[in-house]
Coordinates of C-alpha atoms and ligand atoms in Angstrom, one line a residue:
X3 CA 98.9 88.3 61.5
X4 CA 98.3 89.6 58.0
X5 CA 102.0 89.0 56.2
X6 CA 100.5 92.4 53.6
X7 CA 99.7 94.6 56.9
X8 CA 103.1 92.7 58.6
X9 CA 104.9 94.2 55.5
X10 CA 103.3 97.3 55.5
X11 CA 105.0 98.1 59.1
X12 CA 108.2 96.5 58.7
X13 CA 108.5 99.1 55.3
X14 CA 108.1 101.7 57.8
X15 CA 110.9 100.8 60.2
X16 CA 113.0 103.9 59.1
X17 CA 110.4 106.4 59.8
X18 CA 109.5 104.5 63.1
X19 CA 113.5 104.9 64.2
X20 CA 113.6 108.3 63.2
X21 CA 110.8 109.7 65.2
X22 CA 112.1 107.6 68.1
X23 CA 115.3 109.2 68.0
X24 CA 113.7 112.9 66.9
X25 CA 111.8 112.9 70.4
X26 CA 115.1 111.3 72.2
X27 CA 117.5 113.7 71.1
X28 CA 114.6 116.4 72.1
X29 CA 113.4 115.3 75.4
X30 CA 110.8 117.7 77.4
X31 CA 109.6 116.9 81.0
X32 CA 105.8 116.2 82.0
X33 CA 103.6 118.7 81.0
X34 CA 106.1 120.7 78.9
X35 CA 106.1 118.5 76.2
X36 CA 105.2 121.5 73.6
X37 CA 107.9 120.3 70.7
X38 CA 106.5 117.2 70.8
X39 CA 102.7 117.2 71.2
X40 CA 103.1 119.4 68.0
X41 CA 105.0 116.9 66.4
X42 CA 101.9 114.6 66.9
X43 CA 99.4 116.8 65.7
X44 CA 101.4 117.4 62.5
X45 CA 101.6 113.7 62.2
X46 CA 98.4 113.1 62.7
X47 CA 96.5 116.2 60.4
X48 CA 98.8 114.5 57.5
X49 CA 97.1 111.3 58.0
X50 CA 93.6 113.2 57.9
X51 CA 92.6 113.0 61.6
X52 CA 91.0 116.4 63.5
X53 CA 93.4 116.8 66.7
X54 CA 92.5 118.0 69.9
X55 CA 94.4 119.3 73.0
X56 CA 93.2 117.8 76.1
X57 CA 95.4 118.9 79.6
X58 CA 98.1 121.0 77.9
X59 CA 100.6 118.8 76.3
X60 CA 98.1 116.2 75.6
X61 CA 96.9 115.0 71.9
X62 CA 93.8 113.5 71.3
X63 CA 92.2 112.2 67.7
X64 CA 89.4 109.9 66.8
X65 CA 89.9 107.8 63.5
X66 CA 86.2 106.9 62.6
X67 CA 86.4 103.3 60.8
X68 CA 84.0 102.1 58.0
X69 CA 81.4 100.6 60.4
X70 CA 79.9 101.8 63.3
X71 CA 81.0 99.8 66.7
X72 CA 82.5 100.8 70.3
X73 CA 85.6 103.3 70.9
X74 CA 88.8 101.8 71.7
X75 CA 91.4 103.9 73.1
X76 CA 94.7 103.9 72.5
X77 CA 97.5 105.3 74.6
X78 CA 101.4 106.8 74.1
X79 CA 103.2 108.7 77.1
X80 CA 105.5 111.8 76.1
X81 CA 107.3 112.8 78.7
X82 CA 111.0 112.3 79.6
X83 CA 112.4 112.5 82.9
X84 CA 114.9 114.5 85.1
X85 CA 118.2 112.4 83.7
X86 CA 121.5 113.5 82.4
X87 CA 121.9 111.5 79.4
X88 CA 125.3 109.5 79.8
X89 CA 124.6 107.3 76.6
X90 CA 127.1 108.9 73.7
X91 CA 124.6 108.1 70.9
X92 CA 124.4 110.1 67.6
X93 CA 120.4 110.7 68.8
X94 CA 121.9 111.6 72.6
X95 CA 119.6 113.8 74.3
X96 CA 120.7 117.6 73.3
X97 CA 118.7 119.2 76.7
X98 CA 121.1 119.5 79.9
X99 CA 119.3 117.3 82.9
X100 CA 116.4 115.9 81.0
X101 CA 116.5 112.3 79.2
X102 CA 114.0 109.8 77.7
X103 CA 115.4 106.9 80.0
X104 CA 111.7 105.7 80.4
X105 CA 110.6 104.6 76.7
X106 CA 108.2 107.0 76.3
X107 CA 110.0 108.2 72.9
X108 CA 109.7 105.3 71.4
X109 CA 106.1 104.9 73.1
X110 CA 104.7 108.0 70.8
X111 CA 107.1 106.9 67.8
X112 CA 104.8 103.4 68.2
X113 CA 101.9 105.0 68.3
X114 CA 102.2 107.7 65.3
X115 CA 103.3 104.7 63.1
X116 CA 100.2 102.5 64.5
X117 CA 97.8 105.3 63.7
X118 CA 99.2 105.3 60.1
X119 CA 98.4 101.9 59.2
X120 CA 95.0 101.7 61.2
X121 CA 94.6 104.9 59.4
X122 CA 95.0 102.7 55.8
X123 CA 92.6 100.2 57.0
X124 CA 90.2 102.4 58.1
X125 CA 87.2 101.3 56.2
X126 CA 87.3 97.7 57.8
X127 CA 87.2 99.2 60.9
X128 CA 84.3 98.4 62.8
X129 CA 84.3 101.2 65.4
X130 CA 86.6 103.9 66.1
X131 CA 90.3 104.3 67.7
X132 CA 90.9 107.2 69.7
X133 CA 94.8 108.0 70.1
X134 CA 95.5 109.5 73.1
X135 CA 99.1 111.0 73.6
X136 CA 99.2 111.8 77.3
X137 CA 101.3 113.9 78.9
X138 CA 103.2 113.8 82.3
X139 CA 102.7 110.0 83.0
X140 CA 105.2 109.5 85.4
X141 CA 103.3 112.3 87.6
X142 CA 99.7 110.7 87.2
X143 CA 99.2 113.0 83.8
X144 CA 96.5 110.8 83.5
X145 CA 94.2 111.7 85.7
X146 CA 94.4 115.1 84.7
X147 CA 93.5 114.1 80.9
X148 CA 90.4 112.1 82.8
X149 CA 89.0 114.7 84.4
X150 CA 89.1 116.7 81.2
X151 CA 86.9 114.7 79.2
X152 CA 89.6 112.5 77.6
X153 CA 86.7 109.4 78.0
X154 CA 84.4 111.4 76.6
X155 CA 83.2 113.0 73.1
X156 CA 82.9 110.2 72.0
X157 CA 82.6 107.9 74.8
X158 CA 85.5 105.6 75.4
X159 CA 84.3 101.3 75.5
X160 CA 88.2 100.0 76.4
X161 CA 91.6 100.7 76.5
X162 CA 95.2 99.0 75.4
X163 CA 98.3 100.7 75.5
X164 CA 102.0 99.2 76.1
X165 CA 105.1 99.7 77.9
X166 CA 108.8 98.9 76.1
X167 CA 110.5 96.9 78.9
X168 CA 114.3 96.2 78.7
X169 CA 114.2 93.9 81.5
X170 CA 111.8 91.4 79.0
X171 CA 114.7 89.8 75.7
X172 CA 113.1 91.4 72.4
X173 CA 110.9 89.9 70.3
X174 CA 109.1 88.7 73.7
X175 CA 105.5 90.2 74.4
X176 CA 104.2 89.7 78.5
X177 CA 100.1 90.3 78.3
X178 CA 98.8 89.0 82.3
X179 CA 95.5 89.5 83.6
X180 CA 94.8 91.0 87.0
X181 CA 97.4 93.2 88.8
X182 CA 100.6 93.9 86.6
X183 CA 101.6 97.0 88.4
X184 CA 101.3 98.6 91.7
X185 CA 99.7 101.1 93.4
X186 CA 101.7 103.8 94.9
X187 CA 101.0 106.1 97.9
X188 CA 103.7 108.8 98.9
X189 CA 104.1 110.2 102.3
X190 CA 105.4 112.8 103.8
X191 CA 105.0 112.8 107.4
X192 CA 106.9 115.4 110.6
X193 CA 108.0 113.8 113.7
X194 CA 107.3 117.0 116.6
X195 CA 109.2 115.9 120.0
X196 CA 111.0 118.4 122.2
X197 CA 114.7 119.8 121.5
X198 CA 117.3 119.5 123.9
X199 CA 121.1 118.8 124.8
X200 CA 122.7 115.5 123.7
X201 CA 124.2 115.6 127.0
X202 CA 121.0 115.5 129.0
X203 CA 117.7 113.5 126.9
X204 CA 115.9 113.5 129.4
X205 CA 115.1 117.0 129.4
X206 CA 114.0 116.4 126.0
X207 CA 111.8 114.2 123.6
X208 CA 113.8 112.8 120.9
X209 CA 112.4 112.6 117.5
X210 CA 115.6 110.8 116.3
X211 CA 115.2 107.8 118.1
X212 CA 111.6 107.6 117.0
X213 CA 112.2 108.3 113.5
X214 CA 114.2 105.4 113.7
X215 CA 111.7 102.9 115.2
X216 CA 109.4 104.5 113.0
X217 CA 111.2 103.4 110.4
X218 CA 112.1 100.2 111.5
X219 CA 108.5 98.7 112.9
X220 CA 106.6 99.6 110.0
X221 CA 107.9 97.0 108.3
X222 CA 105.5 94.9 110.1
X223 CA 102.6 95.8 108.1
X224 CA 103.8 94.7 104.9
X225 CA 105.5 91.3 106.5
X226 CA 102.9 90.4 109.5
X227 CA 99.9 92.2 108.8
X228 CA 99.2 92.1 104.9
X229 CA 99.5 88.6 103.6
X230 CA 102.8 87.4 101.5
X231 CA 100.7 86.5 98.1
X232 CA 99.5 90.5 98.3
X233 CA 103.0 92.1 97.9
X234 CA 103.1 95.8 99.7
X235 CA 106.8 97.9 100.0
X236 CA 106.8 100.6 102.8
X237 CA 110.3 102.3 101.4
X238 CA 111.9 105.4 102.8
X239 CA 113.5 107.9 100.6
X240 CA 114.1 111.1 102.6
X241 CA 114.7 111.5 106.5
X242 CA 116.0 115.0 107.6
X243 CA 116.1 116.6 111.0
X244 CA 118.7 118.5 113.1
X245 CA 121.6 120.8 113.0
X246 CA 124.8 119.4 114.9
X247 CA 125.8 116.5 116.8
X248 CA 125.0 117.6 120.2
X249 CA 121.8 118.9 119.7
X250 CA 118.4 117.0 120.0
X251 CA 116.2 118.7 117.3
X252 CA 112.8 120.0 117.9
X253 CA 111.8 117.9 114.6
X254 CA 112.0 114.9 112.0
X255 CA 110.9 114.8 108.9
X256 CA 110.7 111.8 106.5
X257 CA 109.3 111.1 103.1
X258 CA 108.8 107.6 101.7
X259 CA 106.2 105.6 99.6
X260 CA 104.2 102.6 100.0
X261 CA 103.3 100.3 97.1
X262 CA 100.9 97.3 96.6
X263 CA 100.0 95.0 93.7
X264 CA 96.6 94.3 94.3
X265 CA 93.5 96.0 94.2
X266 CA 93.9 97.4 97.9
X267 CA 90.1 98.8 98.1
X268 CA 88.9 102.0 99.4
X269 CA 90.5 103.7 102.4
X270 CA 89.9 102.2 105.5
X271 CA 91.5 100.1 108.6
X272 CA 92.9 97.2 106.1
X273 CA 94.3 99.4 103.9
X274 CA 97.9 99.3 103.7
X275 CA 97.8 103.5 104.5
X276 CA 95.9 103.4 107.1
X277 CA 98.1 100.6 108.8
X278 CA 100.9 102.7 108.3
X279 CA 99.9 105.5 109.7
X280 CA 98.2 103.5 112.7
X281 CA 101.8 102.0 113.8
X282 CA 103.9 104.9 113.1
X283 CA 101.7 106.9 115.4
X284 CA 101.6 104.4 118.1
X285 CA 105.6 103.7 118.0
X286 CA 106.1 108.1 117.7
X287 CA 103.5 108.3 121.0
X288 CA 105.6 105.1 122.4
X289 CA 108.9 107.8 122.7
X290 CA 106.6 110.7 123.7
X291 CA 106.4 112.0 120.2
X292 CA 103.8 113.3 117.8
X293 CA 103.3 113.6 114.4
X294 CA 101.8 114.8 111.3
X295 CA 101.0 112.7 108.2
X296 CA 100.3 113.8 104.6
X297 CA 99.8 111.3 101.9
X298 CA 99.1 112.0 98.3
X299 CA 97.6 109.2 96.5
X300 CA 100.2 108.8 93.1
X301 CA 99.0 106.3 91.2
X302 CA 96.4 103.1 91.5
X303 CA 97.5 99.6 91.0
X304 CA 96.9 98.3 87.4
X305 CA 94.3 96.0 86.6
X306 CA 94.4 94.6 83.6
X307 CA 90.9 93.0 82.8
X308 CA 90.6 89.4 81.5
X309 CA 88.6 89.8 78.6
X310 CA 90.6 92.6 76.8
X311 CA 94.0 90.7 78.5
X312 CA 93.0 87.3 76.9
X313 CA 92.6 89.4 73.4
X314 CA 95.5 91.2 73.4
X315 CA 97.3 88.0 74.2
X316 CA 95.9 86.3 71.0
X317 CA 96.5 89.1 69.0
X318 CA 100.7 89.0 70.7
X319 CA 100.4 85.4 69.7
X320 CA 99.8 85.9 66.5
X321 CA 102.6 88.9 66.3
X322 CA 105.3 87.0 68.2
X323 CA 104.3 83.2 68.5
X324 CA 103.2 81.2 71.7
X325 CA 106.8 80.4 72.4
X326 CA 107.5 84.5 72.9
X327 CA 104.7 85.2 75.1
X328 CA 105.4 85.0 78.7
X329 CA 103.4 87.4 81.7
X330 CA 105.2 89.1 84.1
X331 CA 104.3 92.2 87.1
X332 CA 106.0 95.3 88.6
X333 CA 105.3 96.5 91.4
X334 CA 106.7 100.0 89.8
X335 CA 103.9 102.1 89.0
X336 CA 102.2 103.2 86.1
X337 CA 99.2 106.3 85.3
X338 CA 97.3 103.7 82.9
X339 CA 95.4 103.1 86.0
X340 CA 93.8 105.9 85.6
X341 CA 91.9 104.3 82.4
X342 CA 92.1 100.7 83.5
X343 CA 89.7 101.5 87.0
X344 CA 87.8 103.0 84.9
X345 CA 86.8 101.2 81.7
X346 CA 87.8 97.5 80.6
X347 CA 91.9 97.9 79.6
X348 CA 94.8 95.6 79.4
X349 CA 98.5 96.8 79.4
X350 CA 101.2 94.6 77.6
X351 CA 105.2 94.6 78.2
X352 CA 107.3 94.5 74.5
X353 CA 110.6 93.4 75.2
X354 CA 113.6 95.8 74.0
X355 CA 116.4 94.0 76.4
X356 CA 119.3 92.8 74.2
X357 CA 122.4 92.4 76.3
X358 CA 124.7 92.8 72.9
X359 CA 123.5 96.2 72.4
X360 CA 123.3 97.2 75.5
X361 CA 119.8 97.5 76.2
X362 CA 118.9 95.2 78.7
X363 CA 119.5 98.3 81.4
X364 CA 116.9 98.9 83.9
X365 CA 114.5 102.1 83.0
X366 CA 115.6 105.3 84.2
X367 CA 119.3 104.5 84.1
X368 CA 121.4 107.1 82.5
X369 CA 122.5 104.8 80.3
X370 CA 119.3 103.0 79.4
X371 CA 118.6 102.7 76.0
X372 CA 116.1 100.5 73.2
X373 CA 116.7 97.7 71.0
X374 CA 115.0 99.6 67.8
X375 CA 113.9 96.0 66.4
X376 CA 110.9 96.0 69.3
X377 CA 109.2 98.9 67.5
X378 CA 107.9 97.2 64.8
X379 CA 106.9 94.8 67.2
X380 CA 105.1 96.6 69.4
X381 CA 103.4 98.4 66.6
X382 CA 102.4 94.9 65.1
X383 CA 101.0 94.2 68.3
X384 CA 98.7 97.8 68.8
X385 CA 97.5 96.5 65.1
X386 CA 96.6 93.1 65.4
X387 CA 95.2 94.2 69.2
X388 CA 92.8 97.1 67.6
X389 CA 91.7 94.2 64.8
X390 CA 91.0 91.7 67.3
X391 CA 89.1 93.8 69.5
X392 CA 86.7 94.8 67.0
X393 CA 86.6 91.4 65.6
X394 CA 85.2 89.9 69.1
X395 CA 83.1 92.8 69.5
X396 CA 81.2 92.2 66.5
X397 CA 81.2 88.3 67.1
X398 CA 79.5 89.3 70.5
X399 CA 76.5 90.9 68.6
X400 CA 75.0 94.6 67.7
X401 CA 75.5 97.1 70.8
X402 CA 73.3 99.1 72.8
X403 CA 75.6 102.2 71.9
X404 CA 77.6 102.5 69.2
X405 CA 79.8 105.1 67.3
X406 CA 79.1 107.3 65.5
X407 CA 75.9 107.6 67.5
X408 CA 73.0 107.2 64.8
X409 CA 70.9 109.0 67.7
X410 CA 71.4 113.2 67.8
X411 CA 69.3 113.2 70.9
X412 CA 71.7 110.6 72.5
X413 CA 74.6 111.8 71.3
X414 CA 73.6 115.5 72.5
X415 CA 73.8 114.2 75.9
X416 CA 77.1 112.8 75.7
X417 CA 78.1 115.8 75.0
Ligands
ZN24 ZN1 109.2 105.8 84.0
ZN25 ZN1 107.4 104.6 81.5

């Protein structure tokens, strides 16, 4: 990449670590992230960009470049999560029960210190870069920013955004086309039989028993049902029933989730819901049960499209070198979905894992931490990305739209 615009991040290490640690030290859970969306704003007004609020906690602001072209979006996560800190840092989290052991303080750090340099190059921009700072993502905040408009005004051509990974060495960038991370479902689901005396079941319909066979034989779906190259988890986190050991309760209740990594298609038989709940309902009928079923659909698989994949890469190349870019998939989930199922996206992994400082611990440990040498990185790479896009955008040729929309009649209607 450019060794002037390479400089020009490195020089702004200091303020990138001290954000990141100003939003660790202050962590604030999904949707209450008020210290810290206005944090952004401030940011951003200083660097001369009108901010909007788009579902509560969320930030939104367009940085026009010199030319007309397409929008790319842009995307940070706030939120922390539901963690006591046990990492004894000077920057330890200073709110009882609530951590950023996810990344996302460094994720708005990134993308604050990206939107100061793209804000520098603006006039050979060919398009414009909407920054989106997005609430709540590990509770589908998302989808709550799409359905307020956050594609809209102006009208949003792709999307890029990046997740700091400690599991990835760092200085190493992972960009993959196709599905990087999973889908999720969660369930909840009651198990009705009949209570009764331990001593005599057969006065009774157990809903132990078939909570456990429930359990057990839906592991067929995901091993004998759904092929081996299409990986599906059917996990159970919660099964509660009953008040003492002699007793046969009246009810079972249990609570899981059920992951897949590839693009499962709309509801229907071979869906890997709907196969779920077929067997559990024939194995709770098998021990003269029944039972209720409610499933919230958390998150979609990601999808990372080739095109904007196969860009990003180049632009990671030119950031870290071929020899530091690998790909890589989680079947973890993650609310980018929400973008990428709707317009053309990729999502990259930047490495922060450094087993001599200690940050090569999994994410959402309460001692997980970053390796502050992958912000630059990762800001070199949301750069060099936004550069590349527009540069293949305008090899491709003039668009049918493009913004600022030179038409008041069209843009009226995308309003
Ligand atoms: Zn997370
Ligand atoms: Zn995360």
């Amino acid at each position: 990449m450019d060794p002037e615009v390479k400089e020009r991040i490195r020089a702004l290490k200091g303020e990138l670590v001290a954000l990141r640690r100003d939003f660790h030290a202050h962590p604030e859970l999904g949707f209450e992230e008020f210290r810290t969306a206005s944090i952004v704003e401030e940011y951003l007004r200083q660097l001369g960009l009108a901010t909007t609020r788009v579902a509560g906690t969320g930030v939104v602001a367009t940085l026009e470049g010199g030319r007309p072209g397409p929008v790319l979006l842009l995307r940070a996560d706030l939120d922390a999560l539901p963690i006591q800190e046990a990492n004894e840092v000077d920057y330890a989290s200073t709110v009882d029960g609530v951590m950023h052991a996810c990344g996302h303080d460094a994720h708005t750090a990134i993308l604050l210190v990206a939107a100061k340099v793209l804000a520098g190059m603006r006039e050979q921009l060919e398009g414009a870069v909407k920054f989106v700072f997005q609430p709540n993502e590990e509770i589908n905040g998302a989808l709550v920013m799409v359905r307020d408009g956050v594609l809209e005004n102006p009208s949003v051509d792709a999307g890029f955004a990046l997740h700091i990974w400690s599991q990835l060495p760092t200085g190493v960038v992972a960009a993959t086309a196709g599905p990087v991370m999973g889908g999720m479902d969660v369930f909840h689901m009651t198990i009705h039989g009949q209570g009764g005396h331990t001593g005599f079941p057969e006065e009774a319909r157990d809903p132990v028993i078939a909570a456990a066979a429930v359990v057990q034989t839906s592991q067929v779906v995901p091993t004998r049902e759904i092929s081996n190259l299409a990986p599906t988890t059917i996990m159970f986190g919660k099964i509660e029933g009953g008040t003492k050991s002699n007793i046969i309760p009246e009810e079972v209740r249990l609570e899981g989730t059920i992951r897949y990594l590839y693009d499962a298609g709309p509801e229907g038989p071979d869906h890997p819901v709907q196969r779920f709940q077929r067997v559990a309902t024939s194995v709770c009928e098998t021990y003269r049960c029944t039972v209720d079923f409610h499933f919230v659909r958390e998150n979609l698989p990601l999808v990372n499209n080739p095109r904007m994949t196969k860009l990003a890469r180049r632009a990671a190349e030119r950031v870290v070198g071929e020899e530091h870019l690998t790909t890589m998939q989680t079947i973890a989930s993650e609310d980018f979905s929400e973008f990428s199922s709707r317009v053309p996206c990729t999502y990259l992994f930047v490495g922060s894992g450094n087993a001599a400082k200690a940050t090569d611990i999994p994410h959402h440990n309460p001692h997980f931490n970053i390796d502050e040498d992958a912000l630059p990185v990762a800001v070199e790479v949301f750069v060099e990305t936004v550069l590349e896009y527009f540069r293949e955008e305008a090899a491709r040729g003039p668009r049918a739209s493009a913004y600022p929309n030179s038409n008041p009649e069209a843009a009226a209607v995308g309003t």
